[in-house]
XYZ file of C-alpha atoms in Angstrom:
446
model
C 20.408 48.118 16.756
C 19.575 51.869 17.491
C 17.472 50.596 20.362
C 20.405 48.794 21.776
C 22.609 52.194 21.723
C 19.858 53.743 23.443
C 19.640 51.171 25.870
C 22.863 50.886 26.675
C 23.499 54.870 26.864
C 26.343 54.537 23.758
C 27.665 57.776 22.510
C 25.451 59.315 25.494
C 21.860 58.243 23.169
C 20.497 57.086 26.987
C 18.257 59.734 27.247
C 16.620 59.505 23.621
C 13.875 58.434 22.430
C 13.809 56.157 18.660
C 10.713 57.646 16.836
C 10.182 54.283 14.854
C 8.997 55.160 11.308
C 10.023 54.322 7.703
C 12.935 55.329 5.590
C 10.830 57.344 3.603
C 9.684 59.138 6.909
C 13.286 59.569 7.821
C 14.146 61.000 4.511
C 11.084 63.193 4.927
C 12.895 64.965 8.306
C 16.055 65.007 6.673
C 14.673 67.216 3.427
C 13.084 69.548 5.750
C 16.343 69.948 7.825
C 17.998 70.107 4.625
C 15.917 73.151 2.928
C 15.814 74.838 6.333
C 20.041 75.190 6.326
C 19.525 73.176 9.880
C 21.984 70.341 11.137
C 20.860 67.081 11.443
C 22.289 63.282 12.480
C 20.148 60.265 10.786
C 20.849 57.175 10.196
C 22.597 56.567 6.853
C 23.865 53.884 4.352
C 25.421 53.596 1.082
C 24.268 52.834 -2.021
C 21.039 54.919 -1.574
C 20.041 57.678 -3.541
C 20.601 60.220 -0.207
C 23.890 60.013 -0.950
C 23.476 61.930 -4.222
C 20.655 64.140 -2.506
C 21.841 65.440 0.496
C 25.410 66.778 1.370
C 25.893 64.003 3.676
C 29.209 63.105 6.020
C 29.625 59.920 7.814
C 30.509 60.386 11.361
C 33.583 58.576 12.708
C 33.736 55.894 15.996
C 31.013 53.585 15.492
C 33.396 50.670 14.290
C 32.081 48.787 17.736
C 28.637 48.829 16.445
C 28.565 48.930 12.432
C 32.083 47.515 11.465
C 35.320 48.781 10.680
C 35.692 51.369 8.069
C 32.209 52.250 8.526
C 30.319 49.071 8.259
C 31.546 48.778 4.816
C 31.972 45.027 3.212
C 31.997 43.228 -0.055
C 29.174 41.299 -1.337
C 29.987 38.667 -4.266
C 27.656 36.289 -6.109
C 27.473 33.138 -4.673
C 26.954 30.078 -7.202
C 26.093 26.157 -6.583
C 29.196 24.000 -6.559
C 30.147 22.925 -9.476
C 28.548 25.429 -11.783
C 31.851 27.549 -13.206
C 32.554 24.232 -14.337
C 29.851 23.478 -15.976
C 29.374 26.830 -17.282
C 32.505 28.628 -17.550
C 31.608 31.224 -19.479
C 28.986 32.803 -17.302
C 31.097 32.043 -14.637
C 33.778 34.340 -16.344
C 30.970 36.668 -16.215
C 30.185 36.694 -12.634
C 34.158 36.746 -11.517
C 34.783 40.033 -13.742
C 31.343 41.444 -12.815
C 31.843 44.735 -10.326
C 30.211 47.295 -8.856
C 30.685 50.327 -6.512
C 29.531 52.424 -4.304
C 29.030 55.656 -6.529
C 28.221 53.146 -9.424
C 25.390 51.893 -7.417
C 24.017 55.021 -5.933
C 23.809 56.076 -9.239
C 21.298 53.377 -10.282
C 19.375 53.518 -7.583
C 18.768 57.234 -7.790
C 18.068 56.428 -11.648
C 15.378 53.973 -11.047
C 13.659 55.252 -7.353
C 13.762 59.122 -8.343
C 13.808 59.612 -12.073
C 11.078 56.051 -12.164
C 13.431 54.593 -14.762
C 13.241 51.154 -15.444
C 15.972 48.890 -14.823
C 15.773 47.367 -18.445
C 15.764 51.188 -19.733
C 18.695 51.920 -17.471
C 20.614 49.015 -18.619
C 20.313 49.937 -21.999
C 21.148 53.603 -21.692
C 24.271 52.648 -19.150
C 25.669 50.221 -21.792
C 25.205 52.318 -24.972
C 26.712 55.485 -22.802
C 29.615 53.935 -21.519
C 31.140 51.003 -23.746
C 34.411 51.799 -21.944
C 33.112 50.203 -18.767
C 32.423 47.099 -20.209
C 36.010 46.147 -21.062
C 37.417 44.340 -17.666
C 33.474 43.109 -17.392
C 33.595 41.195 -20.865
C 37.107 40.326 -20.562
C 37.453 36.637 -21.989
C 33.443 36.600 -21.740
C 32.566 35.254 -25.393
C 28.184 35.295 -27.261
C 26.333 31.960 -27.808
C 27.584 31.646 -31.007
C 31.117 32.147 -29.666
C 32.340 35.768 -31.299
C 33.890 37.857 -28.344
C 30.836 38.900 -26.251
C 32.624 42.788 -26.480
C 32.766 43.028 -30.126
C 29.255 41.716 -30.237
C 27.848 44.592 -27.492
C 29.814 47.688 -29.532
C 28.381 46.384 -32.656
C 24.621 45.657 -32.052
C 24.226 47.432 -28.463
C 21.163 50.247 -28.663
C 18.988 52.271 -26.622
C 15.854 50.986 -28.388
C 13.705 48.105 -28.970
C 12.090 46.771 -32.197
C 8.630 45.336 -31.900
C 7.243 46.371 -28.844
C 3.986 44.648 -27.453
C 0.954 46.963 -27.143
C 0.754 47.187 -23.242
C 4.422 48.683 -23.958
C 3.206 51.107 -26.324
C 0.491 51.952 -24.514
C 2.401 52.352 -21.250
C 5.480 54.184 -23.045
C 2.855 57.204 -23.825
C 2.100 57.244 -20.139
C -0.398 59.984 -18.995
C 2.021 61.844 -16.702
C -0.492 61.841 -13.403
C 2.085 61.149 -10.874
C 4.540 63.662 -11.846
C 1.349 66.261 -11.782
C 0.376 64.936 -8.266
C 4.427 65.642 -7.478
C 4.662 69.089 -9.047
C 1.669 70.168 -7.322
C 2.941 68.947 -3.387
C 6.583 70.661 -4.357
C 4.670 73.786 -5.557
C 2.276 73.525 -2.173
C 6.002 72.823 -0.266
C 7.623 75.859 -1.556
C 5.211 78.695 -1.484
C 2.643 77.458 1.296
C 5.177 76.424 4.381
C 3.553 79.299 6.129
C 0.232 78.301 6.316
C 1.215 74.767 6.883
C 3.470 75.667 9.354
C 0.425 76.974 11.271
C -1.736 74.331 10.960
C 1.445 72.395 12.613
C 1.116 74.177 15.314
C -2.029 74.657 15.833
C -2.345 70.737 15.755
C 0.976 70.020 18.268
C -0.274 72.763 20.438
C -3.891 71.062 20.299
C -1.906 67.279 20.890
C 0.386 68.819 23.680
C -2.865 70.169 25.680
C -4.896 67.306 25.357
C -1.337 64.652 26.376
C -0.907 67.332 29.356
C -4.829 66.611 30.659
C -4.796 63.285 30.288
C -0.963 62.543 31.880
C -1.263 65.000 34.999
C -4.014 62.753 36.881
C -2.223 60.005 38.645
C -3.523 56.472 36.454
C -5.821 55.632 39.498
C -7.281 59.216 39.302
C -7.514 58.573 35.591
C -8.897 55.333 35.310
C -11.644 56.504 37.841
C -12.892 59.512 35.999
C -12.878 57.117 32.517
C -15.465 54.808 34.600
C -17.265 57.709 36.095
C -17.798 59.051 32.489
C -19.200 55.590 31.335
C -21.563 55.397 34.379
C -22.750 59.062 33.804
C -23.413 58.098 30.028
C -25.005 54.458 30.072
C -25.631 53.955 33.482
C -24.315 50.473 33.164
C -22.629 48.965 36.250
C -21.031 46.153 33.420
C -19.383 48.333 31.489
C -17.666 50.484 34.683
C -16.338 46.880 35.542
C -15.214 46.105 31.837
C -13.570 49.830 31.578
C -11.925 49.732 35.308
C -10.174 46.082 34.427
C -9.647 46.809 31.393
C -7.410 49.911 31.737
C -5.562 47.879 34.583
C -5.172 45.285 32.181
C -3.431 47.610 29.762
C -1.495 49.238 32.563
C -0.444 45.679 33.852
C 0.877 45.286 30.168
C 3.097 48.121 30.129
C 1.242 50.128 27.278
C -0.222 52.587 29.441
C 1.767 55.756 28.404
C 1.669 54.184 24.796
C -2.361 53.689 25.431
C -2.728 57.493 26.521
C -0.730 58.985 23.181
C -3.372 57.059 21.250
C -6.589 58.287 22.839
C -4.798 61.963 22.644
C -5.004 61.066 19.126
C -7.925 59.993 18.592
C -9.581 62.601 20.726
C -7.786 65.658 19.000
C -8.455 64.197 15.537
C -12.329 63.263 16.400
C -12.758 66.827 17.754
C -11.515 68.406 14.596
C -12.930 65.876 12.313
C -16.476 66.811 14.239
C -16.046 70.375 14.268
C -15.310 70.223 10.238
C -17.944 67.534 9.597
C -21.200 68.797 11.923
C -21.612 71.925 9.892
C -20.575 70.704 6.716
C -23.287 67.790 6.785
C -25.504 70.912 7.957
C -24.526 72.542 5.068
C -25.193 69.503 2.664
C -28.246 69.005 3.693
C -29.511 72.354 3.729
C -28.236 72.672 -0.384
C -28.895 69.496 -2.264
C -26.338 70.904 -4.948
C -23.316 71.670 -2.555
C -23.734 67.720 -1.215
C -23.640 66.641 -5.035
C -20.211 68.512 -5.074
C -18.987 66.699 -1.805
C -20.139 63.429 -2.248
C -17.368 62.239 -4.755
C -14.878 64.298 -2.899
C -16.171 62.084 0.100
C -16.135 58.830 -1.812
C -12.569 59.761 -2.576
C -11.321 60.162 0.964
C -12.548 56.748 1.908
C -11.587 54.605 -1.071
C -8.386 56.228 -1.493
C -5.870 54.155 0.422
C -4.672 55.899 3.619
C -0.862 55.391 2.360
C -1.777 57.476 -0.325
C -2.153 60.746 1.251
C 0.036 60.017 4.147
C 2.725 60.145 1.877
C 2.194 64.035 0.961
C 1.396 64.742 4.414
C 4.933 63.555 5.579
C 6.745 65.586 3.090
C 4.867 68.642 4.148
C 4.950 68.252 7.792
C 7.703 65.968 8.645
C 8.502 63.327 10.548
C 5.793 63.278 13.773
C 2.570 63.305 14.869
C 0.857 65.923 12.920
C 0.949 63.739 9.431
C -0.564 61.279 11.576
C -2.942 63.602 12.912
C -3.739 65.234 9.567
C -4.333 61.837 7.679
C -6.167 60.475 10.426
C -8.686 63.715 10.061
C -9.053 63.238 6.370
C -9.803 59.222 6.938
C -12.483 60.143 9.826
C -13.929 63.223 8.656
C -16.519 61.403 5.586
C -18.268 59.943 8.577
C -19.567 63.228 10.586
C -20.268 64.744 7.221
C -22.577 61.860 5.879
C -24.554 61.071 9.101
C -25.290 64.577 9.416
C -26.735 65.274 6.111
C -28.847 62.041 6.536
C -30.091 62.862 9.848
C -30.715 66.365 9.243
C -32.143 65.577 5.180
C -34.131 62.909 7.283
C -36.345 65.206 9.751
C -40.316 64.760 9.112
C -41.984 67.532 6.818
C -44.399 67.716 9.764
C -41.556 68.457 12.402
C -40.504 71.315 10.043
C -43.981 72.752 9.555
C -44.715 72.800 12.966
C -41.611 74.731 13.836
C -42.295 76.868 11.022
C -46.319 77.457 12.332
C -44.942 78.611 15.561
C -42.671 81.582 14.009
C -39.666 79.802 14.437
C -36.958 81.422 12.606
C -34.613 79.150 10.292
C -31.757 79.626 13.056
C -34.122 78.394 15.382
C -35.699 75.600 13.443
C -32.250 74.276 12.838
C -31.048 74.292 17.026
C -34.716 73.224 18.283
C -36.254 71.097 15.911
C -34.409 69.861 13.685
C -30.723 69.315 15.353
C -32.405 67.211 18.450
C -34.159 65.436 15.634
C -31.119 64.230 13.912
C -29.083 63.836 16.740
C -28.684 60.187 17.756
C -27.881 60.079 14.013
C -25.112 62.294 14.056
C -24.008 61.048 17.068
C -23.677 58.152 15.222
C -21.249 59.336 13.326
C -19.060 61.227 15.705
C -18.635 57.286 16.784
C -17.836 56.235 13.260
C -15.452 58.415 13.298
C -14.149 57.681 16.917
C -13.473 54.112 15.347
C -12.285 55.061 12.155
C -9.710 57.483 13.980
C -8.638 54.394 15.921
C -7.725 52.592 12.729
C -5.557 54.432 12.004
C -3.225 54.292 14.622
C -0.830 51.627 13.663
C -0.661 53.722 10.474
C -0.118 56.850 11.964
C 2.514 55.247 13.971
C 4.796 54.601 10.298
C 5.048 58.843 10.172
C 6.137 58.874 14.074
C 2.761 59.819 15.741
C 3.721 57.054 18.662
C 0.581 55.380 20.666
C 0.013 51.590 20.476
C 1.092 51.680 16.765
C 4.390 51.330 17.738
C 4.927 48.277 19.046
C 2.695 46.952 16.931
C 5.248 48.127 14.025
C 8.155 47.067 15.950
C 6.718 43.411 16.309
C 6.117 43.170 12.663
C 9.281 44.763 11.883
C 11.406 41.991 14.659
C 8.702 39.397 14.235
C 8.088 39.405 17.723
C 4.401 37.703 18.255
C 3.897 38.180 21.945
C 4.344 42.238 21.847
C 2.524 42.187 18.341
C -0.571 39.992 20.186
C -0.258 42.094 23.657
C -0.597 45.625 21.621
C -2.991 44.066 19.718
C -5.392 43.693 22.573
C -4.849 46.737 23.950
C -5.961 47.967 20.831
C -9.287 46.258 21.219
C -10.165 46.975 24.668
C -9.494 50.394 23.719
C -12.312 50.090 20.762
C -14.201 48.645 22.738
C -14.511 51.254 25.876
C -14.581 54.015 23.193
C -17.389 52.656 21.402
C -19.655 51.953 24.062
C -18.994 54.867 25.700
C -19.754 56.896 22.311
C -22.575 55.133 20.707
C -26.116 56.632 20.966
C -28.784 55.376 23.554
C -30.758 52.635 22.119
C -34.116 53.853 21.498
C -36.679 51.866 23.436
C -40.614 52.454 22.311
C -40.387 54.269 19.263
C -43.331 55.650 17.718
């Protein structure tokens, strides 16, 4: 719908551009705008909770697009024919059975913000207000045929009797999401400073990288990619493969879409490399600090990527530094590993020599052992090429754009052929990048 607007330049939108994302992302970039006293226009909808969060007002004249009297309409229970026949009294029920607007944002904000369930809710709502219940019951009578009203008032509670043990158990709930939320709001609040900064730093870092890679013509480009894969593998194949494959891409029409991604991936495998090199340095030069690390690394690639996407959205907003940021964390356990094992991994007798010439431990670490362990850590600057790559149709949910887009878009419209095309773009992509990347086989190894 919102594409179409843009598309067909409605209320002057031609010149936008839709950052597809979530409704959580959305919500995200509303908050911020929210705490920062700054105006904003999103997309809204009643019932939703953002109706009780946010001091919203619906803007008038889109009756051509969402429907008179601002898209509002009635939705009633539908039943097989035949059934308030057969079952009258439900079907009393279901006739005096209404809801609202207010009635409904109110339930929703219940059970997605305050995690109540809707069993607990239902409870609560009908022991609180008894009053509502009176056009709902009206005529409605119990099983055993007393008025189904004077049967509610009389036995109605909050409570059950004789709960199960996985309810007992889960009622005493260890309270580690609402921890993991204090601690983000706490981080939001008193830290938007520093993260502020590291926003910057990050777009600045994106914008510089998108500006070297977008002011060469796409011949130019593609030239200087195949020049760079000649000057590392000398391979005459893989100039070919690299040359029709970026034409391929470019015939497809992901080529500005295919340049946002490898600004990605390049800006988050520098950082992640930068972080990682010394750290793995630093690991393997203190057994006990890589003890510390390694369940902190374990962590950061188990943990599933939605995980801590989600509190990198509410402290960055909408765009491509949570996808930047997440991407970093996913990538970074790669550089730090390889590097510990190649540097842990350098022979005694390389280190004695070194050491038998005077070599200082500065110098043992550049000259011995760094050229040592380097086609293992270059290694895992490719790991974490690839792994930076795999994240981009998740990075694309928080607005970071690239190839992830359309990708989204297909699975969001069900649209195979763009879903397939992006898809191979994807790969060919992988594919140049890790070839390019990888270390030189070693041939005649001693």
């Amino acid at each position: 719908m919102v594409l179409g607007l843009i598309k067909a330049n409605r209320f002057k939108l031609g010149g936008f551009k839709l950052v597809e994302s979530s409704e959580q992302g959305m919500l995200a970039q509303v908050e911020r705008a929210v705490r920062a006293k700054a105006p904003i226009v999103f997309l809204g909808w009643a019932p939703h909770p953002m109706n009780t969060h946010y001091p919203m007002k619906y803007l008038s004249g889109g009756d051509d697009t969402f429907g008179p009297d601002y898209g509002a309409a009635t939705v009633n229970t539908l039943v097989r024919k035949g059934y308030l026949e057969q079952c009258p009294n439900l079907g009393r029920l279901f006739q005096n059975l209404e809801f609202d607007v207010e009635l409904e944002n109110h339930f929703m904000d219940r059970i997605l913000t305050d995690k109540v369930t809707a069993a607990d809710l239902a409870r609560e709502w009908v022991g609180g207000k008894p009053d509502r219940m009176d056009p709902w019951l009206e005529g409605v009578r119990s099983y055993d045929g007393r008025p189904a009203l004077d049967v509610l008032k009389g036995k109605a509670g909050p409570a059950r009797s004789g709960q199960r043990f996985d309810d007992y158990v889960a009622a005493r709930k260890i309270p580690v999401g609402d921890w993991a939320t204090q601690v983000v709001e706490y981080t939001k609040q008193h830290a938007r400073g520093f993260f502020d900064g590291i926003a910057g730093l990050l777009t600045s870092s994106t914008k510089a990288v998108a500006w070297l890679l977008n002011v060469m013509p796409a011949p130019v480009l593609i030239l200087a990619i195949a020049a760079i894969a000649y000057a590392v593998r000398r391979s005459i194949g893989l100039v070919i493969f690299v040359i029709l494959s970026l034409l391929f891409i470019m015939n497809q029409g992901y080529w500005d879409a295919t340049l946002e991604t490898l600004t990605l991936v390049l800006v988050a495998a520098i950082v992640a490399t930068v972080i990682g090199v010394p750290l793995g340095i630093w690991g393997a030069k203190r057994p006990a600090v890589y003890a510390a690390m390694r369940p902190v690394l374990d962590l950061m690639q188990t943990l599933p990527t939605f995980v801590y996407l989600t509190p990198t959205l509410v402290l960055f907003g909408l765009g491509v530094v949570p996808g930047l940021i997440s991407t970093i964390i996913f990538a970074l356990p790669a550089p730090i590993r390889l590097t510990q094992l190649g540097i842990a991994s350098v022979p005694k007798t390389l280190r004695e020599a070194g050491q038998a010439f005077g070599a200082t431990p500065l110098q043992l670490l550049f000259k011995v052992e760094l050229p040592s362990a380097g086609p293992m850590i270059l290694a895992g600057i490719t790991q974490c090429i690839m792994l930076s790559l795999s994240m981009v149709v998740i990075a694309a949910l928080v607005g970071a754009g690239g190839l992830g887009v359309p990708v989204v878009r297909a699975l969001n419209t069900v649209q195979v052929g763009m879903g397939f095309e992006a898809g191979i773009a994807i790969v060919l992509l992988a594919i140049m990048l890790d070839r390019i990347s990888r270390p030189p086989d070693r041939k005649g190894d001693e």
